[in-house]
Amino acid sequence: MIRQIIGQAKKHPSLIPLFIFIGAGGTGAALYVLRLALFNPDVSWDKKNNPEPWNKLGPNDQYKFYSVNVDYSKLKKEGPDF
């Protein structure tokens, strides 16, 4: 398959940017899914030792990828401890 892509790139050099952007998009999507699987508190890989990891989040823990208007370091806790 890689040989075919290289062969097409040699025959049609205008396809090289297409291959680069498709590869970068696929790599970015794979890295984002990996980030969600490893660092998102909704995903529990170790159900024996930590069955509910979302309960251990503090009010100033940022787990979103991008936050527009919220500064998580200045938030105060507004609920009871469980």
Tab-separated table of N, CA and C in Angstrom:
chain	number	residue	atom	x	y	z
A	1	MET	N	0.818	-1.189	0.000
A	1	MET	CA	0.000	0.000	0.000
A	1	MET	C	0.867	1.260	0.000
A	2	ILE	N	1.914	1.249	0.800
A	2	ILE	CA	2.816	2.397	0.834
A	2	ILE	C	3.509	2.563	-0.512
A	3	ARG	N	3.826	1.432	-1.148
A	3	ARG	CA	4.448	1.495	-2.469
A	3	ARG	C	3.537	2.150	-3.496
A	4	GLN	N	2.250	1.858	-3.404
A	4	GLN	CA	1.293	2.468	-4.330
A	4	GLN	C	1.196	3.977	-4.095
A	5	ILE	N	1.204	4.391	-2.830
A	5	ILE	CA	1.131	5.824	-2.525
A	5	ILE	C	2.365	6.535	-3.039
A	6	ILE	N	3.532	5.936	-2.828
A	6	ILE	CA	4.776	6.552	-3.318
A	6	ILE	C	4.795	6.596	-4.839
A	7	GLY	N	4.307	5.520	-5.463
A	7	GLY	CA	4.236	5.502	-6.927
A	7	GLY	C	3.301	6.567	-7.468
A	8	GLN	N	2.149	6.742	-6.831
A	8	GLN	CA	1.213	7.780	-7.266
A	8	GLN	C	1.796	9.174	-7.030
A	9	ALA	N	2.536	9.345	-5.930
A	9	ALA	CA	3.139	10.646	-5.649
A	9	ALA	C	4.218	10.977	-6.678
A	10	LYS	N	4.944	9.962	-7.170
A	10	LYS	CA	5.958	10.214	-8.192
A	10	LYS	C	5.319	10.548	-9.537
A	11	LYS	N	4.191	9.876	-9.850
A	11	LYS	CA	3.525	10.141	-11.125
A	11	LYS	C	2.770	11.469	-11.096
A	12	HIS	N	2.167	11.776	-9.962
A	12	HIS	CA	1.346	12.987	-9.830
A	12	HIS	C	1.806	13.766	-8.597
A	13	PRO	N	2.785	14.651	-8.735
A	13	PRO	CA	3.314	15.377	-7.573
A	13	PRO	C	2.287	16.287	-6.903
A	14	SER	N	1.231	16.629	-7.604
A	14	SER	CA	0.224	17.493	-6.986
A	14	SER	C	-0.585	16.764	-5.910
A	15	LEU	N	-0.448	15.442	-5.824
A	15	LEU	CA	-1.152	14.687	-4.785
A	15	LEU	C	-0.406	14.670	-3.454
A	16	ILE	N	0.835	15.116	-3.422
A	16	ILE	CA	1.642	15.068	-2.196
A	16	ILE	C	0.995	15.863	-1.057
A	17	PRO	N	0.512	17.108	-1.269
A	17	PRO	CA	-0.152	17.810	-0.160
A	17	PRO	C	-1.401	17.077	0.338
A	18	LEU	N	-2.120	16.434	-0.561
A	18	LEU	CA	-3.296	15.663	-0.146
A	18	LEU	C	-2.900	14.529	0.787
A	19	PHE	N	-1.845	13.802	0.439
A	19	PHE	CA	-1.377	12.714	1.300
A	19	PHE	C	-0.907	13.238	2.655
A	20	ILE	N	-0.251	14.384	2.658
A	20	ILE	CA	0.244	14.968	3.911
A	20	ILE	C	-0.923	15.362	4.818
A	21	PHE	N	-1.916	16.048	4.269
A	21	PHE	CA	-3.040	16.498	5.089
A	21	PHE	C	-3.924	15.338	5.555
A	22	ILE	N	-4.110	14.344	4.706
A	22	ILE	CA	-4.882	13.164	5.124
A	22	ILE	C	-4.136	12.431	6.240
A	23	GLY	N	-2.828	12.282	6.111
A	23	GLY	CA	-2.031	11.633	7.153
A	23	GLY	C	-2.036	12.419	8.456
A	24	ALA	N	-1.914	13.742	8.363
A	24	ALA	CA	-1.922	14.579	9.570
A	24	ALA	C	-3.293	14.537	10.250
A	25	GLY	N	-4.357	14.543	9.470
A	25	GLY	CA	-5.699	14.462	10.049
A	25	GLY	C	-5.945	13.138	10.743
A	26	GLY	N	-5.528	12.055	10.118
A	26	GLY	CA	-5.689	10.734	10.743
A	26	GLY	C	-4.859	10.595	12.005
A	27	THR	N	-3.633	11.131	11.974
A	27	THR	CA	-2.776	11.082	13.155
A	27	THR	C	-3.353	11.924	14.286
A	28	GLY	N	-3.856	13.109	13.966
A	28	GLY	CA	-4.461	13.974	14.980
A	28	GLY	C	-5.691	13.333	15.607
A	29	ALA	N	-6.519	12.703	14.787
A	29	ALA	CA	-7.712	12.036	15.311
A	29	ALA	C	-7.329	10.870	16.219
A	30	ALA	N	-6.327	10.108	15.823
A	30	ALA	CA	-5.889	8.976	16.648
A	30	ALA	C	-5.309	9.452	17.978
A	31	LEU	N	-4.532	10.535	17.965
A	31	LEU	CA	-3.969	11.065	19.206
A	31	LEU	C	-5.054	11.614	20.129
A	32	TYR	N	-6.082	12.241	19.561
A	32	TYR	CA	-7.172	12.776	20.385
A	32	TYR	C	-7.976	11.647	21.026
A	33	VAL	N	-8.231	10.591	20.298
A	33	VAL	CA	-8.945	9.442	20.875
A	33	VAL	C	-8.095	8.792	21.962
A	34	LEU	N	-6.786	8.725	21.756
A	34	LEU	CA	-5.888	8.196	22.781
A	34	LEU	C	-5.902	9.068	24.029
A	35	ARG	N	-5.933	10.394	23.848
A	35	ARG	CA	-6.018	11.309	24.983
A	35	ARG	C	-7.319	11.110	25.742
A	36	LEU	N	-8.417	10.967	25.033
A	36	LEU	CA	-9.704	10.728	25.693
A	36	LEU	C	-9.704	9.413	26.453
A	37	ALA	N	-9.104	8.393	25.904
A	37	ALA	CA	-9.108	7.086	26.554
A	37	ALA	C	-8.224	7.054	27.791
A	38	LEU	N	-7.158	7.845	27.802
A	38	LEU	CA	-6.222	7.779	28.917
A	38	LEU	C	-6.475	8.819	30.011
A	39	PHE	N	-6.950	10.016	29.657
A	39	PHE	CA	-7.022	11.100	30.630
A	39	PHE	C	-8.430	11.578	30.956
A	40	ASN	N	-9.436	11.076	30.314
A	40	ASN	CA	-10.801	11.510	30.591
A	40	ASN	C	-11.306	10.821	31.855
A	41	PRO	N	-11.904	11.559	32.791
A	41	PRO	CA	-12.368	10.924	34.034
A	41	PRO	C	-13.595	10.035	33.832
A	42	ASP	N	-14.228	10.097	32.692
A	42	ASP	CA	-15.385	9.234	32.430
A	42	ASP	C	-14.980	7.808	32.097
A	43	VAL	N	-13.721	7.586	31.786
A	43	VAL	CA	-13.229	6.262	31.407
A	43	VAL	C	-12.513	5.642	32.600
A	44	SER	N	-12.925	4.452	32.976
A	44	SER	CA	-12.309	3.766	34.109
A	44	SER	C	-11.657	2.478	33.617
A	45	TRP	N	-10.331	2.450	33.603
A	45	TRP	CA	-9.608	1.268	33.169
A	45	TRP	C	-9.391	0.300	34.322
A	46	ASP	N	-9.341	0.823	35.549
A	46	ASP	CA	-9.075	0.006	36.728
A	46	ASP	C	-10.315	0.030	37.627
A	47	LYS	N	-11.263	-0.833	37.345
A	47	LYS	CA	-12.523	-0.824	38.093
A	47	LYS	C	-12.391	-1.445	39.479
A	48	LYS	N	-11.324	-2.176	39.717
A	48	LYS	CA	-11.154	-2.806	41.017
A	48	LYS	C	-10.666	-1.797	42.066
A	49	ASN	N	-9.640	-1.020	41.737
A	49	ASN	CA	-9.062	-0.073	42.689
A	49	ASN	C	-9.712	1.305	42.649
A	50	ASN	N	-10.252	1.699	41.515
A	50	ASN	CA	-10.836	3.026	41.376
A	50	ASN	C	-12.090	2.925	40.508
A	51	PRO	N	-13.210	2.457	41.065
A	51	PRO	CA	-14.390	2.237	40.231
A	51	PRO	C	-15.076	3.522	39.769
A	52	GLU	N	-14.913	4.614	40.494
A	52	GLU	CA	-15.566	5.874	40.125
A	52	GLU	C	-14.542	7.011	40.149
A	53	PRO	N	-13.719	7.148	39.120
A	53	PRO	CA	-12.664	8.165	39.141
A	53	PRO	C	-13.197	9.588	39.071
A	54	TRP	N	-14.415	9.795	38.609
A	54	TRP	CA	-14.973	11.140	38.492
A	54	TRP	C	-15.290	11.723	39.865
A	55	ASN	N	-15.403	10.893	40.904
A	55	ASN	CA	-15.658	11.422	42.249
A	55	ASN	C	-14.409	11.993	42.896
A	56	LYS	N	-13.241	11.683	42.388
A	56	LYS	CA	-11.994	12.184	42.969
A	56	LYS	C	-11.528	13.483	42.334
A	57	LEU	N	-12.312	14.039	41.406
A	57	LEU	CA	-11.924	15.299	40.781
A	57	LEU	C	-12.226	16.458	41.715
A	58	GLY	N	-11.285	17.359	41.847
A	58	GLY	CA	-11.505	18.563	42.636
A	58	GLY	C	-12.189	19.623	41.791
A	59	PRO	N	-12.635	20.712	42.415
A	59	PRO	CA	-13.310	21.762	41.643
A	59	PRO	C	-12.366	22.520	40.722
A	60	ASN	N	-11.074	22.459	40.987
A	60	ASN	CA	-10.136	23.190	40.122
A	60	ASN	C	-9.357	22.274	39.192
A	61	ASP	N	-9.814	21.050	38.978
A	61	ASP	CA	-9.199	20.143	38.007
A	61	ASP	C	-9.795	20.379	36.630
A	62	GLN	N	-8.955	20.696	35.681
A	62	GLN	CA	-9.439	20.904	34.320
A	62	GLN	C	-9.232	19.624	33.536
A	63	TYR	N	-10.325	19.053	33.061
A	63	TYR	CA	-10.221	17.863	32.241
A	63	TYR	C	-10.757	18.089	30.843
A	64	LYS	N	-11.278	19.278	30.580
A	64	LYS	CA	-11.706	19.604	29.223
A	64	LYS	C	-10.482	19.907	28.375
A	65	PHE	N	-10.606	19.679	27.082
A	65	PHE	CA	-9.492	19.942	26.173
A	65	PHE	C	-9.252	21.442	26.041
A	66	TYR	N	-10.328	22.230	25.949
A	66	TYR	CA	-10.225	23.671	25.773
A	66	TYR	C	-11.368	24.335	26.519
A	67	SER	N	-11.068	25.306	27.329
A	67	SER	CA	-12.081	26.032	28.081
A	67	SER	C	-12.029	27.499	27.683
A	68	VAL	N	-13.167	28.047	27.292
A	68	VAL	CA	-13.193	29.401	26.757
A	68	VAL	C	-13.177	30.451	27.868
A	69	ASN	N	-14.140	30.395	28.784
A	69	ASN	CA	-14.310	31.480	29.748
A	69	ASN	C	-14.057	31.088	31.196
A	70	VAL	N	-13.658	29.888	31.493
A	70	VAL	CA	-13.547	29.424	32.865
A	70	VAL	C	-12.080	29.295	33.259
A	71	ASP	N	-11.723	29.922	34.393
A	71	ASP	CA	-10.390	29.754	34.962
A	71	ASP	C	-10.519	28.757	36.109
A	72	TYR	N	-10.075	27.535	35.884
A	72	TYR	CA	-10.286	26.454	36.844
A	72	TYR	C	-9.473	26.618	38.122
A	73	SER	N	-8.424	27.418	38.089
A	73	SER	CA	-7.613	27.579	39.292
A	73	SER	C	-8.307	28.444	40.347
A	74	LYS	N	-9.327	29.223	39.968
A	74	LYS	CA	-10.006	30.117	40.910
A	74	LYS	C	-11.366	29.600	41.358
A	75	LEU	N	-11.756	28.407	40.946
A	75	LEU	CA	-13.057	27.886	41.343
A	75	LEU	C	-13.024	27.372	42.777
A	76	LYS	N	-14.157	27.520	43.457
A	76	LYS	CA	-14.288	27.007	44.815
A	76	LYS	C	-15.274	25.858	44.819
A	77	LYS	N	-15.150	24.995	45.794
A	77	LYS	CA	-16.030	23.845	45.888
A	77	LYS	C	-17.411	24.288	46.368
A	78	GLU	N	-18.460	23.810	45.699
A	78	GLU	CA	-19.821	24.198	46.056
A	78	GLU	C	-20.682	23.023	46.467
A	79	GLY	N	-20.104	21.904	46.757
A	79	GLY	CA	-20.905	20.729	47.097
A	79	GLY	C	-20.310	19.968	48.255
A	80	PRO	N	-21.028	18.964	48.739
A	80	PRO	CA	-20.546	18.176	49.878
A	80	PRO	C	-19.492	17.159	49.454
A	81	ASP	N	-18.741	16.666	50.431
A	81	ASP	CA	-17.795	15.580	50.194
A	81	ASP	C	-18.526	14.270	50.244
A	82	PHE	N	-18.191	13.360	49.333
A	82	PHE	CA	-18.801	12.037	49.339
A	82	PHE	C	-17.781	11.012	49.722
